Short mmCIF file of C-alpha atoms in Angstrom, two decimals:
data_model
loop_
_atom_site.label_atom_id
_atom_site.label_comp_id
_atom_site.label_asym_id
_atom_site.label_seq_id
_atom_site.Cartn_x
_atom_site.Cartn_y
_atom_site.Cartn_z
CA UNK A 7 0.00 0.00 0.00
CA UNK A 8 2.85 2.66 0.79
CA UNK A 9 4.88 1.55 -2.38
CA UNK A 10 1.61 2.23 -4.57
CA UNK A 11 1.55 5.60 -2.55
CA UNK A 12 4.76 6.62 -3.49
CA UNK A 13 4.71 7.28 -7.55
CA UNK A 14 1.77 9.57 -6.21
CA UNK A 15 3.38 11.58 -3.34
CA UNK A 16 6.29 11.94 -5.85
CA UNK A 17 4.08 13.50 -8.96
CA UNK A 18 2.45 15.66 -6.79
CA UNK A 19 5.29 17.06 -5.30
CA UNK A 20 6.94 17.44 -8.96
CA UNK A 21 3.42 19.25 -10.14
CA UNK A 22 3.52 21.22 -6.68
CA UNK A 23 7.44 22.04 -7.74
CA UNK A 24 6.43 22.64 -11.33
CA UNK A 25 3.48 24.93 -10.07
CA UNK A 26 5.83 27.49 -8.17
CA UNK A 27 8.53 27.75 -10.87
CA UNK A 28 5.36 28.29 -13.37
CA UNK A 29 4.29 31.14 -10.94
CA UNK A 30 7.86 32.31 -10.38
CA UNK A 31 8.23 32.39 -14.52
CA UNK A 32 4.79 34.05 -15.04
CA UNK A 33 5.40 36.78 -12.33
CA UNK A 34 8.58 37.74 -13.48
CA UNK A 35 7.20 38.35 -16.41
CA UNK A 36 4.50 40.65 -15.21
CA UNK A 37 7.18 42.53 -13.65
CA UNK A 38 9.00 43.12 -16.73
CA UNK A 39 5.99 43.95 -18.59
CA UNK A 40 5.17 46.41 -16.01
CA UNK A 41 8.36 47.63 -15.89
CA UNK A 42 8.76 47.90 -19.68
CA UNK A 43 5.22 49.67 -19.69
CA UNK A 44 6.46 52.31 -17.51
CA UNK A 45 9.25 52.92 -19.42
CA UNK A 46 7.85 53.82 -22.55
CA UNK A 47 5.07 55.81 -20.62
CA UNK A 48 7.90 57.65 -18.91
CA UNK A 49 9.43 58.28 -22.39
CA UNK A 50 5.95 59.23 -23.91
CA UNK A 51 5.54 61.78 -20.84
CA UNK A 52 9.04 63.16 -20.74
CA UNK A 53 8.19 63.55 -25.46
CA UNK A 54 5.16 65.45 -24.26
CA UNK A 55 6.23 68.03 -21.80
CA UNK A 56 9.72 68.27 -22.33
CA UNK A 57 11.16 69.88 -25.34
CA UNK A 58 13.03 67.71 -27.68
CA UNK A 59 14.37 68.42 -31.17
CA UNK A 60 11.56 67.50 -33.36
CA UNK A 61 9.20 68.96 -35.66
CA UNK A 62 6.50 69.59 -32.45
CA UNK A 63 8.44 71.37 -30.98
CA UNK A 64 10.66 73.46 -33.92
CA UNK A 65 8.42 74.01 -36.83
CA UNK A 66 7.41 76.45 -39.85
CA UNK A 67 4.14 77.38 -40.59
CA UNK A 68 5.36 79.83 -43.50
CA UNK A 69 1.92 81.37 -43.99
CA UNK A 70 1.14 82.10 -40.17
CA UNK A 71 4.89 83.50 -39.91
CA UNK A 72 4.40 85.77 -43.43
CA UNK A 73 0.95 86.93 -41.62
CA UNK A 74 2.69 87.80 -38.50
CA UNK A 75 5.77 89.64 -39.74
CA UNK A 76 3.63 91.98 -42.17
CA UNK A 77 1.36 92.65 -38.96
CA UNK A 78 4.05 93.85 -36.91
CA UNK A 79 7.20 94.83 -39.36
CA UNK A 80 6.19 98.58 -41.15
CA UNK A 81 8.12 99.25 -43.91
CA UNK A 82 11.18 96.59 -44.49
CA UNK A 83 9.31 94.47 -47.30
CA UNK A 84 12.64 93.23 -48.66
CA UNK A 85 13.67 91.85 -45.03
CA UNK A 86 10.46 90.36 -44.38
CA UNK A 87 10.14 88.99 -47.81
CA UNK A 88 13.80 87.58 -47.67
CA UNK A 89 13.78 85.91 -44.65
CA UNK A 90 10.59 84.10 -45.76
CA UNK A 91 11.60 82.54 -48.31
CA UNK A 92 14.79 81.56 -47.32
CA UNK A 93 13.30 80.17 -43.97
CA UNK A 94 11.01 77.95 -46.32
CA UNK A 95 13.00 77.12 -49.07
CA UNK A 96 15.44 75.70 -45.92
CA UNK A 97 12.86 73.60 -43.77
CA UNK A 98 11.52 72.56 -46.68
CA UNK A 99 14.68 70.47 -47.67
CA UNK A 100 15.23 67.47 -45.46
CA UNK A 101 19.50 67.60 -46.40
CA UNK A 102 19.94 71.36 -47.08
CA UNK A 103 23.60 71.79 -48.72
CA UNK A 104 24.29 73.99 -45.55
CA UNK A 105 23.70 76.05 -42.69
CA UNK A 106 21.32 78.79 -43.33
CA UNK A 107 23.08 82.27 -42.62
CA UNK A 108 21.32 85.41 -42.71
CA UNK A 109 23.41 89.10 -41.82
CA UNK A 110 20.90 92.14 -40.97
CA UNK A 111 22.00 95.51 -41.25
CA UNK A 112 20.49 98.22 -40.41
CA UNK A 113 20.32 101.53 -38.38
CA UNK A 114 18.83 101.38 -34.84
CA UNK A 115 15.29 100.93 -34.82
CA UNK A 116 14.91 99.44 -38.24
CA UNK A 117 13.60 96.24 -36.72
CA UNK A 118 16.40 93.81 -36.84
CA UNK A 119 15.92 92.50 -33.41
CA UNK A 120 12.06 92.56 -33.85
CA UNK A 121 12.03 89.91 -36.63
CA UNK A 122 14.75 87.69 -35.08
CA UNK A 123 12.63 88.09 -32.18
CA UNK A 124 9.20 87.00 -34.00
CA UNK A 125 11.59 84.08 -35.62
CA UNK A 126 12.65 82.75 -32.57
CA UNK A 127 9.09 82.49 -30.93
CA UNK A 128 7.80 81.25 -34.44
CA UNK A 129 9.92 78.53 -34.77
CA UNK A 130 10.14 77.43 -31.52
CA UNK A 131 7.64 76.22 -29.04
CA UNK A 132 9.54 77.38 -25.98
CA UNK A 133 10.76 80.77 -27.94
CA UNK A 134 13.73 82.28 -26.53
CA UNK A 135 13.43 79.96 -23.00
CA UNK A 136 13.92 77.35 -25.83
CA UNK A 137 17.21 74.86 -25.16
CA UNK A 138 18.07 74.95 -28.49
CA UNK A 139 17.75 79.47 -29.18
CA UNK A 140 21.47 80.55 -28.39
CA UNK A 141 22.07 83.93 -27.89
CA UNK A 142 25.83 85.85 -28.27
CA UNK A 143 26.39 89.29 -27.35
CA UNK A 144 29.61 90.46 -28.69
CA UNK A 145 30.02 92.77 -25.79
CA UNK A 146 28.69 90.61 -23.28
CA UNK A 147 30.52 87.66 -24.05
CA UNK A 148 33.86 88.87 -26.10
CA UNK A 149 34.67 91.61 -24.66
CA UNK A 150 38.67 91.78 -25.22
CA UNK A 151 39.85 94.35 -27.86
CA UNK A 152 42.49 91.23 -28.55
CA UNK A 153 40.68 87.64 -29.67
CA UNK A 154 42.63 85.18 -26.99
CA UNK A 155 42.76 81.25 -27.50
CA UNK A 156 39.79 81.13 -24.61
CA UNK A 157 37.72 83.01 -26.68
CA UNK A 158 38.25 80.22 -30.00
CA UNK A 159 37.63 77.46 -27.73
CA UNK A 160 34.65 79.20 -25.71
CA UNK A 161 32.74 80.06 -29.31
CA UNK A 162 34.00 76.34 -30.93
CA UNK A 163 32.98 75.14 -27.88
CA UNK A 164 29.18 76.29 -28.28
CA UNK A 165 28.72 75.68 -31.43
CA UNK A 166 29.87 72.33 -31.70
CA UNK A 167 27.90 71.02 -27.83
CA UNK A 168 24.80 72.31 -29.15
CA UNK A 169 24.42 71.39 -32.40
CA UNK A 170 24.97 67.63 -30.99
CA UNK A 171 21.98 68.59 -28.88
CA UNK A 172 20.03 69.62 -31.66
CA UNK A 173 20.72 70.20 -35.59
CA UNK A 174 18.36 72.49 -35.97
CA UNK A 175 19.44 74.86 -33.22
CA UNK A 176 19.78 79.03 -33.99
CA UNK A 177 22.63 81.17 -33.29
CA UNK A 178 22.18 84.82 -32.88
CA UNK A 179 25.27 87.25 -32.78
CA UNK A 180 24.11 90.85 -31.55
CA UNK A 181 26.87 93.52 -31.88
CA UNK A 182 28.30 91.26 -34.64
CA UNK A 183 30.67 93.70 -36.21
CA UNK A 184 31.70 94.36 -32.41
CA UNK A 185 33.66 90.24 -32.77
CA UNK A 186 36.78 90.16 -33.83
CA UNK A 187 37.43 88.83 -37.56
CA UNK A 188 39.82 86.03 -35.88
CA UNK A 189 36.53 85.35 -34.08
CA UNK A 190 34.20 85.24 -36.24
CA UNK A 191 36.18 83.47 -38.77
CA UNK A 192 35.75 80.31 -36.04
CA UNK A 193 32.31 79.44 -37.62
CA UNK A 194 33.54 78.86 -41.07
CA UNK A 195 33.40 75.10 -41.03
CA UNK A 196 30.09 75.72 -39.69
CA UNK A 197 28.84 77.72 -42.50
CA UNK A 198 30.77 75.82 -45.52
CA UNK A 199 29.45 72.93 -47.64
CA UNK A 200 30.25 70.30 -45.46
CA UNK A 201 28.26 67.19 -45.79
CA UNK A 202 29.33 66.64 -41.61
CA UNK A 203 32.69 67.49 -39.11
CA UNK A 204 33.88 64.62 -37.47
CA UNK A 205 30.08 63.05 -37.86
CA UNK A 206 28.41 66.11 -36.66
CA UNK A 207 25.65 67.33 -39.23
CA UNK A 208 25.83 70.96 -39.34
CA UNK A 209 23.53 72.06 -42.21
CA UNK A 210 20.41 72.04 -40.83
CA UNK A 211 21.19 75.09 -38.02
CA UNK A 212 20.69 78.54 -38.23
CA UNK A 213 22.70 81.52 -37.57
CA UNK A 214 21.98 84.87 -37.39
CA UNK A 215 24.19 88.07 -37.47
CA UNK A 216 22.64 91.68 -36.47
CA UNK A 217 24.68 94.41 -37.06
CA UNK A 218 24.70 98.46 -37.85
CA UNK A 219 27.05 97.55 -40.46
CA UNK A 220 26.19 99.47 -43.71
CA UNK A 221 23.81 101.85 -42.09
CA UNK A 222 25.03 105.15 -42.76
CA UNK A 223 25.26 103.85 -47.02
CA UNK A 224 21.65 102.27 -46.84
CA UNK A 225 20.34 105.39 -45.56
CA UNK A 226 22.09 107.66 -48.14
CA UNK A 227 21.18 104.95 -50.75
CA UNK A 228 17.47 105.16 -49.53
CA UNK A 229 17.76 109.35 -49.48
CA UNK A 230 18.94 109.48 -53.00
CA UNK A 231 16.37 106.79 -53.76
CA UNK A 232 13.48 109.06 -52.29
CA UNK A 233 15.20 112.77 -53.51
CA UNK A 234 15.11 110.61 -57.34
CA UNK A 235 11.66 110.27 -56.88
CA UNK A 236 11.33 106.53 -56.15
CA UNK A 237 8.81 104.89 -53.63
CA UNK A 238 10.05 102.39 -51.36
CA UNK A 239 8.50 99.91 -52.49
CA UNK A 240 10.55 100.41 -55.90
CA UNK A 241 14.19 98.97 -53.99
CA UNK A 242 14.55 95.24 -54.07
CA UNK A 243 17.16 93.21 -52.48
CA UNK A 244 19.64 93.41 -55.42
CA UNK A 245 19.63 96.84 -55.58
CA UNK A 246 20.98 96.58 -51.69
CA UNK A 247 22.95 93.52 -51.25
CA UNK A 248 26.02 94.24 -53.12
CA UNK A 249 26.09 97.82 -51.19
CA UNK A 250 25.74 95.58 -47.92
CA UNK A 251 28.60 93.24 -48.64
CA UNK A 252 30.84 96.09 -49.58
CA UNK A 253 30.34 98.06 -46.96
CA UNK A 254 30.49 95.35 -44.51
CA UNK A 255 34.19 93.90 -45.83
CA UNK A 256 35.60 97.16 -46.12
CA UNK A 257 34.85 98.10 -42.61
CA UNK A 258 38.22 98.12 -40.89
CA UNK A 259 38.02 97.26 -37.03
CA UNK A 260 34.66 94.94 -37.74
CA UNK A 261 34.50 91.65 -37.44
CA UNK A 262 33.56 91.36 -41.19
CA UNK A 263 36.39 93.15 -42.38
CA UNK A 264 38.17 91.11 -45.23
CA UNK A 265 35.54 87.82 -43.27
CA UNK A 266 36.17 84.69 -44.63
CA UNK A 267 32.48 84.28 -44.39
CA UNK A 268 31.87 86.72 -47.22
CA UNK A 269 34.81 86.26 -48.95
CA UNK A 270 33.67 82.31 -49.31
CA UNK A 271 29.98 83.35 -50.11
CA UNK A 272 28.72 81.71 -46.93
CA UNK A 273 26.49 84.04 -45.88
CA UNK A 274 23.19 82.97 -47.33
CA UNK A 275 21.98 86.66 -47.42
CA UNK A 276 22.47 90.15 -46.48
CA UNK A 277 19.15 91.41 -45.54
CA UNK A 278 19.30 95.47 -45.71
CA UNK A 279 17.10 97.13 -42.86
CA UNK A 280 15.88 100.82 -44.38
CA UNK A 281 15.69 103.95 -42.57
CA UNK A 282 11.86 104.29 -41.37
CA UNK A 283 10.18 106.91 -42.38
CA UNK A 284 7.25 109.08 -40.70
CA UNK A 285 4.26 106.84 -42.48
CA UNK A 286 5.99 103.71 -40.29
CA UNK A 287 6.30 105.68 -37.38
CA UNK A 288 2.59 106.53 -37.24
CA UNK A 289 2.20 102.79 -37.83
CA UNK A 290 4.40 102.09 -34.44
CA UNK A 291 2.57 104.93 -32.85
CA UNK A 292 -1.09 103.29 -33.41
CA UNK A 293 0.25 99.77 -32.38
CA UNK A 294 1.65 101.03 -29.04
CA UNK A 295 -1.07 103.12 -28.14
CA UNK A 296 -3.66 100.29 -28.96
CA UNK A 297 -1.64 97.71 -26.86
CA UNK A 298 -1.48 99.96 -23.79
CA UNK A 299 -5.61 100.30 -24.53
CA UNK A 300 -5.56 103.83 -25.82
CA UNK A 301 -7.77 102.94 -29.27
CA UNK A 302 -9.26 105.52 -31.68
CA UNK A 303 -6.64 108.00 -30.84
CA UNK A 304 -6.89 111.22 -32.62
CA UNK A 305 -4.56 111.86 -35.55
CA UNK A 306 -3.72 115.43 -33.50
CA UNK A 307 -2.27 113.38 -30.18
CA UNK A 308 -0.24 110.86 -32.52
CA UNK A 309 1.01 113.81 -34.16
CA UNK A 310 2.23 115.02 -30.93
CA UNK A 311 3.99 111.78 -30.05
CA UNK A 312 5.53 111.82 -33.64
CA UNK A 313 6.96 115.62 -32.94
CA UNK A 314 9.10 114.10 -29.50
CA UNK A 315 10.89 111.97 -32.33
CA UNK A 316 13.92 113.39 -34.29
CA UNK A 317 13.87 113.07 -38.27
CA UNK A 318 15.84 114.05 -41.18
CA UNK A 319 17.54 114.77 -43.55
CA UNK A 320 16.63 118.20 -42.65
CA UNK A 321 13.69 120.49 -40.48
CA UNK A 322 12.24 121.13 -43.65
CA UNK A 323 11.89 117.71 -45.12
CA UNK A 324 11.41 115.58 -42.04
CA UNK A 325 11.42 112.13 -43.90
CA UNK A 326 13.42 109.70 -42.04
CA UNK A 327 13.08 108.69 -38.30
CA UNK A 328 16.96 108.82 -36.83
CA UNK A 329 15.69 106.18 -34.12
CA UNK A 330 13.21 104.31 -36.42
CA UNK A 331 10.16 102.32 -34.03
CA UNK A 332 12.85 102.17 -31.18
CA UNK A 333 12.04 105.01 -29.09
CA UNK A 334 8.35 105.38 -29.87
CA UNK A 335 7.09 103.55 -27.02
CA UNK A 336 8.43 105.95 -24.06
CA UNK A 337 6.88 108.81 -26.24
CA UNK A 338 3.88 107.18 -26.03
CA UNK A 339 4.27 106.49 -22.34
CA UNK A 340 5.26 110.33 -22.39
CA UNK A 341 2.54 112.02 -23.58
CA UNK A 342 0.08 109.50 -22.67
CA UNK A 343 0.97 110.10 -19.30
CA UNK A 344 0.45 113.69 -19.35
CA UNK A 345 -2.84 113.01 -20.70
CA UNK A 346 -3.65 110.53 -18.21
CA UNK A 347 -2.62 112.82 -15.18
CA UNK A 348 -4.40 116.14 -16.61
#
C-alpha cells in the first residue's frame, strides 16, 4: 500500500514544484511587462512636456509667420520677404547643402531685433526659454579688444555642444561687427558645404548676425532713392545687397572686415534694414497706443507723439526717423501720461 503511494506523493510534489517555478516564470514576467510599460510611458511623458528636437516642438508654418511679420514689421518688405523665403525654401529640404546664414544691417530701430525676435518664438515652441535658441552678445561675451585662445575654444565650444543637442538649433550674434574677424572666422566650417565634421551634421542650423554695419550707405542709398523720386516699395534686395557686402568687408576694425564668411559666399543673405520713415512711425505709434488700450486715438495726439521723435535729412523735409520704431514707445508712455494725469 505505501509503495503504490509513493509514484503519487512523488508527482504531486513534482506538479507542486512545477506549479511554483510556473508562478515564479509568469510573475517575473508581469514585472517586466510592467516595468517595460512604464518605461515607454515615462518616455511618452518626458516627449510630451519636455522639449526635444523634433518637428513639435521646432516648426514652420510659412503662412502664419508671413501673416505675423507683415502685422508687426512697417516698412522693411525686402527683409520680411527675404527671410521668408529663405526660412522655407530651408525647412523645406530634409538635407539642405548647408547652414542657413542670414546678416541684418540696419540703423537702430529698423527692426532687426524685432524679426529675429518673431523668428525665434515662431519657430520654436519654448521661444527664446527654448534649449536649443542661443544667444551671443559680442560685448557681453567677447569683450577683449584682442581675440585670446579662450575666446576660439569658448565660441567652438558652443557651437559644436549644441548642435549635438540639436541640428536644428539658432545662433544669434548681436553687436556682430563688435567680434573680432579672428573670431568670427571660427564658424567657417560651420557655415561651408560640409556634408558633416567629425560626424556632426551641421547644415540644418541657423545663424543669425545683427549688425549696424552698412547703415550710414543704406540710408544715403534710400535718401537718393526718395530725392530721385522713387517709392520704397521700388528697392529690391539686389539693388541693396552688393552695397551691404561692400560696406560690410571694407569696414576696418569689424569683425567682417576682409571675413572669410563673405569672402567664401557663406552668408546665405544680407538682408538690408531701411531707414523708417514718418508713415511707419505713425504705424508704431497706433500699435503702441492700442496695446497699452488707448484705441481711436486722434490723428492730433499721434502727431504730438511723432513731434518728440527726431527726423531728417533736414527740419524742412522731415522724412526719415533717426531712431526708427525704437524710441516710440516711451513717447507714447510720455505724452500718454500727461494726458492721463491732466
Amino acid at each position: 500500500m505505501p509503495r503504490n503511494n509513493q509514484p503519487t506523493l512523488h508527482s504531486h510534489f513534482q506538479l507542486v514544484l512545477g506549479s511554483e517555478c510556473l508562478v515564479t516564470i509568469l510573475t517575473s514576467i508581469g514585472f517586466a511587462t510592467l516595468f517595460f510599460t512604464g518605461w515607454i510611458l515615462s518616455i511618452s511623458v518626458h516627449n510630451i512636456y519636455n522639449e526635444n528636437c523634433n518637428e513639435r516642438w521646432i516648426h514652420l508654418d510659412t503662412a502664419e509667420l508671413k501673416s505675423v511679420l507683415h502685422a508687426n514689421v512697417y516698412g522693411e518688405h525686402i527683409a520680411v520677404k527675404t527671410v521668408v523665403n529663405h526660412l522655407h525654401a530651408h525647412f523645406m529640404n530634409d538635407y539642405p547643402s548647408k547652414a542657413l546664414s542670414f546678416s541684418f544691417h540696419g540703423g537702430p530701430g529698423t527692426g532687426k531685433t524685432l524679426i529675429t525676435k518673431i523668428l525665434v518664438n515662431h519657430l520654436y515652441k519654448e521661444g527664446f526659454k527654448s534649449q536649443f535658441v542661443h544667444m551671443v552678445v559680442a560685448s557681453r561675451d567677447f569683450p577683449h579688444n584682442q581675440t585670446t585662445y579662450q575666446d576660439k575654444v569658448k565660441l567652438r565650444k558652443l557651437i559644436e555642444d549644441k548642435i549635438k543637442q540639436c541640428g536644428q538649433s539658432i545662433f544669434i550674434f548681436d553687436e556682430a561687427d563688435k567680434l573680432s574677424p579672428d573670431l568670427l572666422n571660427i564658424l567657417k566650417p560651420y557655415l561651408d558645404h560640409h556634408e558633416h565634421i567629425d560626424n556632426i551634421v551641421y547644415r540644418k542650423a541657423i545663424f543669425i548676425f545683427l549688425s549696424n554695419t552698412a547703415g550710414p550707405m543704406l540710408t544715403q542709398h534710400m535718401i537718393d532713392f526718395w530725392r530721385d523720386g522713387k517709392t520704397r516699395d521700388e528697392i529690391n534686395l539686389k539693388d541693396l545687397e552688393h552695397i551691404i557686402e561692400k560696406s560690410a568687408v571694407n569696414s576696418a576694425g569689424s569683425g567682417y572686415y576682409k571675413s572669410d564668411l563673405i569672402s567664401h559666399y557663406l552668408i546665405t543673405a544680407f538682408v538690408p534694414f531701411l531707414p523708417i520713415e514718418k508713415e511707419q512711425v505713425v504705424h508704431c505709434i497706433r500699435h503702441h497706443l492700442e496695446a497699452k488700450g488707448h484705441f481711436n486715438t486722434p490723428i492730433n495726439k499721434i502727431e504730438e507723439i511723432a513731434q518728440q521723435l527726431h527726423f531728417y535729412p533736414n527740419e524742412t523735409d522731415k522724412m526719415f526717423s533717426a531712431t526708427g520704431c525704437k524710441r516710440v514707445e516711451e513717447k507714447v508712455d510720455y505724452i500718454m501720461g500727461e494726458k492721463d494725469q491732466s
